[in-house]
mmCIF file of C-alpha atoms and ligand atoms in Angstrom:
data_model
loop_
_atom_site.group_PDB
_atom_site.id
_atom_site.type_symbol
_atom_site.label_atom_id
_atom_site.label_comp_id
_atom_site.label_asym_id
_atom_site.label_seq_id
_atom_site.Cartn_x
_atom_site.Cartn_y
_atom_site.Cartn_z
ATOM 1 C CA UNK A 1 -39.812 -3.756 69.719
ATOM 2 C CA UNK A 2 -38.813 -7.284 68.771
ATOM 3 C CA UNK A 3 -40.443 -9.456 71.401
ATOM 4 C CA UNK A 4 -44.143 -9.826 72.044
ATOM 5 C CA UNK A 5 -43.929 -12.191 75.016
ATOM 6 C CA UNK A 6 -45.602 -10.624 78.105
ATOM 7 C CA UNK A 7 -46.266 -7.390 76.207
ATOM 8 C CA UNK A 8 -49.646 -5.720 76.784
ATOM 9 C CA UNK A 9 -51.438 -4.969 73.511
ATOM 10 C CA UNK A 10 -54.802 -3.360 72.800
ATOM 11 C CA UNK A 11 -56.587 -3.892 69.483
ATOM 12 C CA UNK A 12 -59.748 -2.091 68.404
ATOM 13 C CA UNK A 13 -62.055 -3.859 65.977
ATOM 14 C CA UNK A 14 -60.775 -7.139 67.430
ATOM 15 C CA UNK A 15 -64.045 -8.971 66.840
ATOM 16 C CA UNK A 16 -63.563 -9.619 63.127
ATOM 17 C CA UNK A 17 -61.196 -9.739 60.171
ATOM 18 C CA UNK A 18 -57.787 -8.108 60.505
ATOM 19 C CA UNK A 19 -58.259 -7.185 64.176
ATOM 20 C CA UNK A 20 -59.187 -10.734 65.131
ATOM 21 C CA UNK A 21 -56.325 -12.284 63.123
ATOM 22 C CA UNK A 22 -53.821 -9.864 64.674
ATOM 23 C CA UNK A 23 -55.121 -10.545 68.185
ATOM 24 C CA UNK A 24 -54.756 -14.311 67.663
ATOM 25 C CA UNK A 25 -51.208 -13.943 66.299
ATOM 26 C CA UNK A 26 -50.106 -11.656 69.150
ATOM 27 C CA UNK A 27 -51.652 -14.031 71.715
ATOM 28 C CA UNK A 28 -49.824 -16.967 70.087
ATOM 29 C CA UNK A 29 -46.588 -15.013 70.559
ATOM 30 C CA UNK A 30 -47.274 -14.486 74.264
ATOM 31 C CA UNK A 31 -48.841 -11.027 74.460
ATOM 32 C CA UNK A 32 -51.639 -10.163 76.887
ATOM 33 C CA UNK A 33 -54.526 -8.733 74.871
ATOM 34 C CA UNK A 34 -57.140 -6.050 75.403
ATOM 35 C CA UNK A 35 -59.805 -6.751 72.810
ATOM 36 C CA UNK A 36 -62.125 -3.872 71.923
ATOM 37 C CA UNK A 37 -65.091 -3.838 69.552
ATOM 38 C CA UNK A 38 -68.605 -2.469 69.224
ATOM 39 C CA UNK A 39 -69.773 -6.003 68.413
ATOM 40 C CA UNK A 40 -69.995 -8.109 71.592
ATOM 41 C CA UNK A 41 -70.493 -11.441 69.782
ATOM 42 C CA UNK A 42 -67.368 -10.937 67.656
ATOM 43 C CA UNK A 43 -65.334 -10.011 70.729
ATOM 44 C CA UNK A 44 -66.511 -13.145 72.524
ATOM 45 C CA UNK A 45 -65.506 -15.272 69.541
ATOM 46 C CA UNK A 46 -61.968 -13.812 69.512
ATOM 47 C CA UNK A 47 -61.635 -14.130 73.300
ATOM 48 C CA UNK A 48 -62.763 -17.773 73.248
ATOM 49 C CA UNK A 49 -60.228 -18.657 70.550
ATOM 50 C CA UNK A 50 -57.425 -16.974 72.519
ATOM 51 C CA UNK A 51 -58.382 -18.599 75.807
ATOM 52 C CA UNK A 52 -58.839 -22.040 74.185
ATOM 53 C CA UNK A 53 -55.230 -21.780 72.981
ATOM 54 C CA UNK A 54 -54.037 -20.835 76.491
ATOM 55 C CA UNK A 55 -53.702 -17.091 75.861
ATOM 56 C CA UNK A 56 -54.618 -14.183 78.129
ATOM 57 C CA UNK A 57 -57.119 -11.487 77.180
ATOM 58 C CA UNK A 58 -59.694 -8.977 78.403
ATOM 59 C CA UNK A 59 -62.671 -7.701 76.440
ATOM 60 C CA UNK A 60 -64.440 -4.364 76.327
ATOM 61 C CA UNK A 61 -67.435 -3.472 74.194
ATOM 62 C CA UNK A 62 -66.767 0.112 73.115
ATOM 63 C CA UNK A 63 -67.551 2.483 70.284
ATOM 64 C CA UNK A 64 -64.159 3.923 69.279
ATOM 65 C CA UNK A 65 -65.848 7.084 68.010
ATOM 66 C CA UNK A 66 -67.241 7.927 71.453
ATOM 67 C CA UNK A 67 -64.889 9.916 73.671
ATOM 68 C CA UNK A 68 -66.936 8.943 76.748
ATOM 69 C CA UNK A 69 -66.647 5.214 76.048
ATOM 70 C CA UNK A 70 -62.991 5.468 75.056
ATOM 71 C CA UNK A 71 -62.145 7.362 78.270
ATOM 72 C CA UNK A 72 -63.809 4.585 80.309
ATOM 73 C CA UNK A 73 -61.795 2.022 78.388
ATOM 74 C CA UNK A 74 -58.505 3.865 79.003
ATOM 75 C CA UNK A 75 -59.301 4.164 82.718
ATOM 76 C CA UNK A 76 -59.962 0.420 82.970
ATOM 77 C CA UNK A 77 -56.776 -0.461 81.069
ATOM 78 C CA UNK A 78 -54.596 1.941 83.088
ATOM 79 C CA UNK A 79 -55.967 0.593 86.372
ATOM 80 C CA UNK A 80 -54.548 -2.775 85.337
ATOM 81 C CA UNK A 81 -51.294 -1.646 83.630
ATOM 82 C CA UNK A 82 -49.232 1.551 83.843
ATOM 83 C CA UNK A 83 -49.159 1.720 80.035
ATOM 84 C CA UNK A 84 -49.777 -0.299 76.894
ATOM 85 C CA UNK A 85 -46.791 -1.700 75.022
ATOM 86 C CA UNK A 86 -48.736 -1.919 71.758
ATOM 87 C CA UNK A 87 -51.803 -0.023 70.576
ATOM 88 C CA UNK A 88 -53.448 -1.088 67.322
ATOM 89 C CA UNK A 89 -56.150 1.322 66.139
ATOM 90 C CA UNK A 90 -57.773 -1.038 63.678
ATOM 91 C CA UNK A 91 -61.561 -0.559 63.960
ATOM 92 C CA UNK A 92 -62.932 0.825 60.730
ATOM 93 C CA UNK A 93 -65.867 0.749 58.365
ATOM 94 C CA UNK A 94 -66.045 0.666 54.593
ATOM 95 C CA UNK A 95 -68.070 3.004 52.408
ATOM 96 C CA UNK A 96 -68.560 3.375 48.661
ATOM 97 C CA UNK A 97 -70.452 5.927 46.612
ATOM 98 C CA UNK A 98 -69.915 9.092 44.568
ATOM 99 C CA UNK A 99 -69.404 12.386 46.393
ATOM 100 C CA UNK A 100 -72.797 13.961 45.605
ATOM 101 C CA UNK A 101 -74.605 10.729 46.525
ATOM 102 C CA UNK A 102 -72.991 10.430 49.951
ATOM 103 C CA UNK A 103 -75.096 11.781 52.816
ATOM 104 C CA UNK A 104 -73.660 13.904 55.610
ATOM 105 C CA UNK A 105 -74.852 11.197 58.008
ATOM 106 C CA UNK A 106 -72.533 8.718 56.289
ATOM 107 C CA UNK A 107 -69.618 11.199 56.226
ATOM 108 C CA UNK A 108 -70.000 11.753 59.968
ATOM 109 C CA UNK A 109 -70.326 8.049 60.735
ATOM 110 C CA UNK A 110 -67.245 7.048 58.739
ATOM 111 C CA UNK A 111 -65.072 9.910 59.976
ATOM 112 C CA UNK A 112 -66.137 9.207 63.588
ATOM 113 C CA UNK A 113 -64.947 5.602 63.424
ATOM 114 C CA UNK A 114 -62.084 5.708 60.905
ATOM 115 C CA UNK A 115 -60.499 9.018 61.967
ATOM 116 C CA UNK A 116 -61.782 10.135 65.363
ATOM 117 C CA UNK A 117 -61.487 6.558 66.678
ATOM 118 C CA UNK A 118 -57.795 6.482 65.745
ATOM 119 C CA UNK A 119 -57.187 9.954 67.194
ATOM 120 C CA UNK A 120 -58.939 9.081 70.470
ATOM 121 C CA UNK A 121 -56.934 5.867 70.836
ATOM 122 C CA UNK A 122 -53.670 7.795 70.442
ATOM 123 C CA UNK A 123 -54.842 10.687 72.627
ATOM 124 C CA UNK A 124 -55.805 8.447 75.535
ATOM 125 C CA UNK A 125 -53.005 5.867 75.458
ATOM 126 C CA UNK A 126 -49.909 7.725 74.172
ATOM 127 C CA UNK A 127 -49.337 9.856 77.339
ATOM 128 C CA UNK A 128 -48.840 6.739 79.510
ATOM 129 C CA UNK A 129 -46.585 5.224 76.856
ATOM 130 C CA UNK A 130 -44.514 8.426 76.956
ATOM 131 C CA UNK A 131 -44.209 8.121 80.731
ATOM 132 C CA UNK A 132 -43.152 4.493 80.321
ATOM 133 C CA UNK A 133 -40.595 5.556 77.699
ATOM 134 C CA UNK A 134 -41.497 2.894 75.153
ATOM 135 C CA UNK A 135 -44.310 1.483 73.065
ATOM 136 C CA UNK A 136 -45.593 1.125 69.535
ATOM 137 C CA UNK A 137 -48.754 2.438 67.874
ATOM 138 C CA UNK A 138 -50.164 0.947 64.674
ATOM 139 C CA UNK A 139 -52.916 2.772 62.811
ATOM 140 C CA UNK A 140 -54.863 1.023 60.060
ATOM 141 C CA UNK A 141 -54.860 3.194 56.948
ATOM 142 C CA UNK A 142 -55.338 1.581 53.523
ATOM 143 C CA UNK A 143 -54.088 1.446 49.949
ATOM 144 C CA UNK A 144 -57.073 3.793 49.435
ATOM 145 C CA UNK A 145 -54.721 6.449 50.816
ATOM 146 C CA UNK A 146 -52.500 5.880 47.721
ATOM 147 C CA UNK A 147 -55.159 5.610 45.000
ATOM 148 C CA UNK A 148 -57.992 8.118 44.987
ATOM 149 C CA UNK A 149 -60.836 6.165 43.388
ATOM 150 C CA UNK A 150 -63.878 8.171 42.349
ATOM 151 C CA UNK A 151 -66.290 5.880 44.203
ATOM 152 C CA UNK A 152 -64.534 6.231 47.535
ATOM 153 C CA UNK A 153 -64.208 9.918 48.507
ATOM 154 C CA UNK A 154 -65.143 9.500 52.157
ATOM 155 C CA UNK A 155 -63.160 6.272 52.651
ATOM 156 C CA UNK A 156 -60.107 7.740 50.853
ATOM 157 C CA UNK A 157 -60.360 10.905 52.944
ATOM 158 C CA UNK A 158 -60.516 8.920 56.176
ATOM 159 C CA UNK A 159 -57.563 6.687 55.292
ATOM 160 C CA UNK A 160 -55.431 9.561 53.941
ATOM 161 C CA UNK A 161 -56.099 11.342 57.246
ATOM 162 C CA UNK A 162 -54.920 8.272 59.164
ATOM 163 C CA UNK A 163 -51.771 8.031 57.011
ATOM 164 C CA UNK A 164 -50.866 11.720 57.375
ATOM 165 C CA UNK A 165 -51.680 11.761 61.079
ATOM 166 C CA UNK A 166 -49.576 8.637 61.708
ATOM 167 C CA UNK A 167 -46.541 10.053 59.875
ATOM 168 C CA UNK A 168 -46.742 13.257 61.898
ATOM 169 C CA UNK A 169 -47.332 11.413 65.177
ATOM 170 C CA UNK A 170 -44.322 9.199 64.414
ATOM 171 C CA UNK A 171 -42.091 12.274 64.139
ATOM 172 C CA UNK A 172 -43.663 13.720 67.289
ATOM 173 C CA UNK A 173 -43.260 10.617 69.488
ATOM 174 C CA UNK A 174 -39.798 9.599 68.247
ATOM 175 C CA UNK A 175 -37.955 11.415 71.041
ATOM 176 C CA UNK A 176 -39.968 9.457 73.636
ATOM 177 C CA UNK A 177 -38.934 6.081 72.231
ATOM 178 C CA UNK A 178 -42.368 5.342 70.767
ATOM 179 C CA UNK A 179 -42.769 4.015 67.235
ATOM 180 C CA UNK A 180 -45.778 4.723 65.036
ATOM 181 C CA UNK A 181 -46.672 2.754 61.902
ATOM 182 C CA UNK A 182 -49.382 3.299 59.310
ATOM 183 C CA UNK A 183 -50.429 -0.035 57.846
ATOM 184 C CA UNK A 184 -51.965 0.084 54.365
ATOM 185 C CA UNK A 185 -53.615 -3.156 53.230
ATOM 186 C CA UNK A 186 -55.027 -3.682 49.736
ATOM 187 C CA UNK A 187 -58.001 -5.956 49.041
ATOM 188 C CA UNK A 188 -58.378 -8.258 52.032
ATOM 189 C CA UNK A 189 -60.981 -10.990 52.398
ATOM 190 C CA UNK A 190 -62.876 -9.894 55.527
ATOM 191 C CA UNK A 191 -66.529 -8.976 56.203
ATOM 192 C CA UNK A 192 -65.708 -5.272 55.608
ATOM 193 C CA UNK A 193 -67.516 -5.066 52.245
ATOM 194 C CA UNK A 194 -70.594 -6.960 53.439
ATOM 195 C CA UNK A 195 -70.846 -4.499 56.345
ATOM 196 C CA UNK A 196 -69.975 -1.400 54.291
ATOM 197 C CA UNK A 197 -72.313 1.504 53.555
ATOM 198 C CA UNK A 198 -73.081 1.731 49.820
ATOM 199 C CA UNK A 199 -74.511 5.100 48.793
ATOM 200 C CA UNK A 200 -76.382 6.410 45.733
ATOM 201 C CA UNK A 201 -76.616 4.212 42.636
ATOM 202 C CA UNK A 202 -74.279 1.654 44.220
ATOM 203 C CA UNK A 203 -76.564 1.348 47.238
ATOM 204 C CA UNK A 204 -79.739 1.055 45.189
ATOM 205 C CA UNK A 205 -78.583 -2.121 43.484
ATOM 206 C CA UNK A 206 -77.966 -5.084 45.841
ATOM 207 C CA UNK A 207 -76.172 -6.904 43.015
ATOM 208 C CA UNK A 208 -73.284 -4.395 43.199
ATOM 209 C CA UNK A 209 -72.574 -5.197 46.830
ATOM 210 C CA UNK A 210 -72.784 -8.965 46.340
ATOM 211 C CA UNK A 211 -70.442 -8.635 43.320
ATOM 212 C CA UNK A 212 -67.958 -6.716 45.481
ATOM 213 C CA UNK A 213 -68.222 -9.307 48.265
ATOM 214 C CA UNK A 214 -67.566 -12.102 45.719
ATOM 215 C CA UNK A 215 -64.573 -10.217 44.301
ATOM 216 C CA UNK A 216 -62.971 -9.893 47.749
ATOM 217 C CA UNK A 217 -63.633 -13.603 48.393
ATOM 218 C CA UNK A 218 -62.091 -14.652 45.069
ATOM 219 C CA UNK A 219 -59.084 -12.363 45.619
ATOM 220 C CA UNK A 220 -58.760 -14.250 48.929
ATOM 221 C CA UNK A 221 -55.845 -12.362 50.471
ATOM 222 C CA UNK A 222 -56.357 -13.382 54.077
ATOM 223 C CA UNK A 223 -56.397 -11.372 57.294
ATOM 224 C CA UNK A 224 -53.709 -13.716 58.736
ATOM 225 C CA UNK A 225 -51.221 -12.319 56.212
ATOM 226 C CA UNK A 226 -52.139 -8.775 57.239
ATOM 227 C CA UNK A 227 -51.554 -9.733 60.876
ATOM 228 C CA UNK A 228 -48.013 -10.825 59.964
ATOM 229 C CA UNK A 229 -47.486 -7.505 58.152
ATOM 230 C CA UNK A 230 -48.653 -5.587 61.220
ATOM 231 C CA UNK A 231 -46.242 -7.500 63.459
ATOM 232 C CA UNK A 232 -43.475 -6.865 60.921
ATOM 233 C CA UNK A 233 -44.226 -3.119 61.087
ATOM 234 C CA UNK A 234 -43.898 -3.230 64.883
ATOM 235 C CA UNK A 235 -40.760 -5.409 64.934
ATOM 236 C CA UNK A 236 -38.943 -3.213 62.422
ATOM 237 C CA UNK A 237 -40.542 0.090 63.459
ATOM 238 C CA UNK A 238 -41.701 0.840 59.903
ATOM 239 C CA UNK A 239 -43.302 4.195 59.117
ATOM 240 C CA UNK A 240 -45.585 2.916 56.365
ATOM 241 C CA UNK A 241 -46.272 -0.750 55.634
ATOM 242 C CA UNK A 242 -48.273 -1.577 52.471
ATOM 243 C CA UNK A 243 -49.686 -5.125 52.624
ATOM 244 C CA UNK A 244 -50.635 -7.208 49.533
ATOM 245 C CA UNK A 245 -49.249 -6.873 45.982
ATOM 246 C CA UNK A 246 -51.874 -4.307 44.903
ATOM 247 C CA UNK A 247 -51.105 -2.114 47.917
ATOM 248 C CA UNK A 248 -47.366 -2.202 47.088
ATOM 249 C CA UNK A 249 -48.135 -1.461 43.403
ATOM 250 C CA UNK A 250 -50.212 1.600 44.376
ATOM 251 C CA UNK A 251 -47.573 2.727 46.901
ATOM 252 C CA UNK A 252 -44.868 2.789 44.203
ATOM 253 C CA UNK A 253 -47.172 4.024 41.421
ATOM 254 C CA UNK A 254 -48.132 7.047 43.523
ATOM 255 C CA UNK A 255 -44.426 7.957 43.729
ATOM 256 C CA UNK A 256 -43.160 7.065 40.277
ATOM 257 C CA UNK A 257 -46.180 7.336 37.937
ATOM 258 C CA UNK A 258 -48.702 9.640 39.617
ATOM 259 C CA UNK A 259 -50.395 10.264 36.251
ATOM 260 C CA UNK A 260 -51.309 6.553 36.071
ATOM 261 C CA UNK A 261 -52.828 6.711 39.560
ATOM 262 C CA UNK A 262 -54.788 9.808 38.509
ATOM 263 C CA UNK A 263 -56.058 7.997 35.384
ATOM 264 C CA UNK A 264 -56.908 4.831 37.310
ATOM 265 C CA UNK A 265 -58.903 6.820 39.846
ATOM 266 C CA UNK A 266 -61.231 8.027 37.084
ATOM 267 C CA UNK A 267 -61.997 4.472 35.835
ATOM 268 C CA UNK A 268 -64.972 2.505 37.126
ATOM 269 C CA UNK A 269 -63.780 0.051 39.752
ATOM 270 C CA UNK A 270 -64.662 -3.315 38.105
ATOM 271 C CA UNK A 271 -66.121 -4.778 41.305
ATOM 272 C CA UNK A 272 -68.189 -1.646 41.998
ATOM 273 C CA UNK A 273 -70.149 -1.689 38.744
ATOM 274 C CA UNK A 274 -73.223 -3.664 37.818
HETATM 275 N N1 LIG B 301 -60.485 -5.573 54.326
HETATM 276 C C1 LIG B 301 -59.840 -4.730 53.551
HETATM 277 O O1 LIG B 301 -59.793 -4.922 52.331
HETATM 278 C C2 LIG B 301 -59.122 -3.543 54.135
HETATM 279 C C3 LIG B 301 -58.218 -2.858 53.297
HETATM 280 C C4 LIG B 301 -57.558 -1.753 53.788
HETATM 281 C C5 LIG B 301 -57.769 -1.334 55.093
HETATM 282 N N2 LIG B 301 -58.648 -2.006 55.873
HETATM 283 C C6 LIG B 301 -58.864 -1.489 57.236
HETATM 284 O O2 LIG B 301 -58.564 -2.488 58.177
HETATM 285 C C7 LIG B 301 -59.341 -2.303 59.358
HETATM 286 C C8 LIG B 301 -60.020 -3.604 59.731
HETATM 287 O O3 LIG B 301 -60.931 -3.939 58.701
HETATM 288 P P1 LIG B 301 -61.426 -5.425 58.405
HETATM 289 O O4 LIG B 301 -61.250 -5.641 56.947
HETATM 290 O O5 LIG B 301 -60.840 -6.378 59.357
HETATM 291 O O6 LIG B 301 -63.006 -5.214 58.634
HETATM 292 P P2 LIG B 301 -64.044 -6.026 59.530
HETATM 293 O O7 LIG B 301 -65.383 -5.466 59.166
HETATM 294 O O8 LIG B 301 -63.826 -7.490 59.386
HETATM 295 O O9 LIG B 301 -63.641 -5.610 61.015
HETATM 296 C C9 LIG B 301 -63.829 -4.320 61.516
HETATM 297 C C10 LIG B 301 -64.188 -4.427 62.986
HETATM 298 O O10 LIG B 301 -64.325 -3.096 63.496
HETATM 299 C C11 LIG B 301 -65.464 -3.084 64.353
HETATM 300 N N3 LIG B 301 -66.026 -1.748 64.446
HETATM 301 C C12 LIG B 301 -66.719 -1.060 63.513
HETATM 302 N N4 LIG B 301 -67.113 0.113 63.994
HETATM 303 C C13 LIG B 301 -66.657 0.185 65.278
HETATM 304 C C14 LIG B 301 -66.757 1.156 66.295
HETATM 305 N N5 LIG B 301 -67.424 2.302 66.122
HETATM 306 N N6 LIG B 301 -66.152 0.906 67.490
HETATM 307 C C15 LIG B 301 -65.497 -0.261 67.696
HETATM 308 N N7 LIG B 301 -65.380 -1.226 66.762
HETATM 309 C C16 LIG B 301 -65.958 -1.003 65.572
HETATM 310 C C17 LIG B 301 -66.456 -4.042 63.691
HETATM 311 O O11 LIG B 301 -67.463 -4.488 64.601
HETATM 312 C C18 LIG B 301 -65.523 -5.145 63.237
HETATM 313 O O12 LIG B 301 -65.375 -6.139 64.220
HETATM 314 C C19 LIG B 301 -60.314 -1.149 59.030
HETATM 315 O O13 LIG B 301 -59.808 0.045 59.555
HETATM 316 C C20 LIG B 301 -60.304 -1.110 57.529
HETATM 317 O O14 LIG B 301 -60.650 0.159 57.023
HETATM 318 C C21 LIG B 301 -59.329 -3.106 55.433
#
């Protein structure tokens, strides 16, 4: 899919960070947007920016982890269009903490949004794409699917699930003319860390979170660049698209020097220590 003009695209988590930047870029290139987020204020902000620039969009407040809410969303979208051209399952939440410190409540919350949200998006929108005989699905995984850091078991699990699922779905939907890409960003300057759940020792010390937030700010790899990477994945129908130098480094290291990745995973992450 090379052209975005007049294409219908839906983005979850469109009220902030990567989702917002991608929505703005797609709108600039002429797509009609369905913006979805659990945060109404963020959605409104994205919609206003799109409309102020002359773009076309619809908004829906929706929890991607709720099958009831997602079914309502799909019904509304399919009443307006026979099928989406582009689906971007981007909504996600961050989490840090050692395995034994991480509560089951947190596991459930993260897997509901990061994994079930992606699955529900595909489940509800892919059948109409199949009928239409074209379309592209992008699922937001992460470089955390390449490096298994000790402080991120639940986040790594969720993003590895998204990567594996996307690769399988890509093979599955190929014969229907539908592309699937897993996008794997590295350290991107968005509010994800500020909004993340920090468990155990990491959660008990506020300084750790503010240090992590500062690190992401200083790294300053912007969501706009990720948006361009996502559009590149769609245009060239890429299976896996690492974004940022550290994501590419981890992608290759996992293949060529897995022992280094194993060793790195056991180190303390500098921005997650006091
Ligand atoms: N920022 C990074 O460094 C980074 C790196 C790799 C992957 N990612 C992934 O990219 C995606 C976007 O992250 P971001 O950095 O833009 O974060 P962000 O916090 O800026 O944006 C995430 C958006 O998802 C929304 N959201 C959260 N839970 C939701 C739910 N249940 N239903 C609907 N919307 C919900 C939030 O309200 C928010 O608007 C996530 O999947 C994240 O895991 C981010």
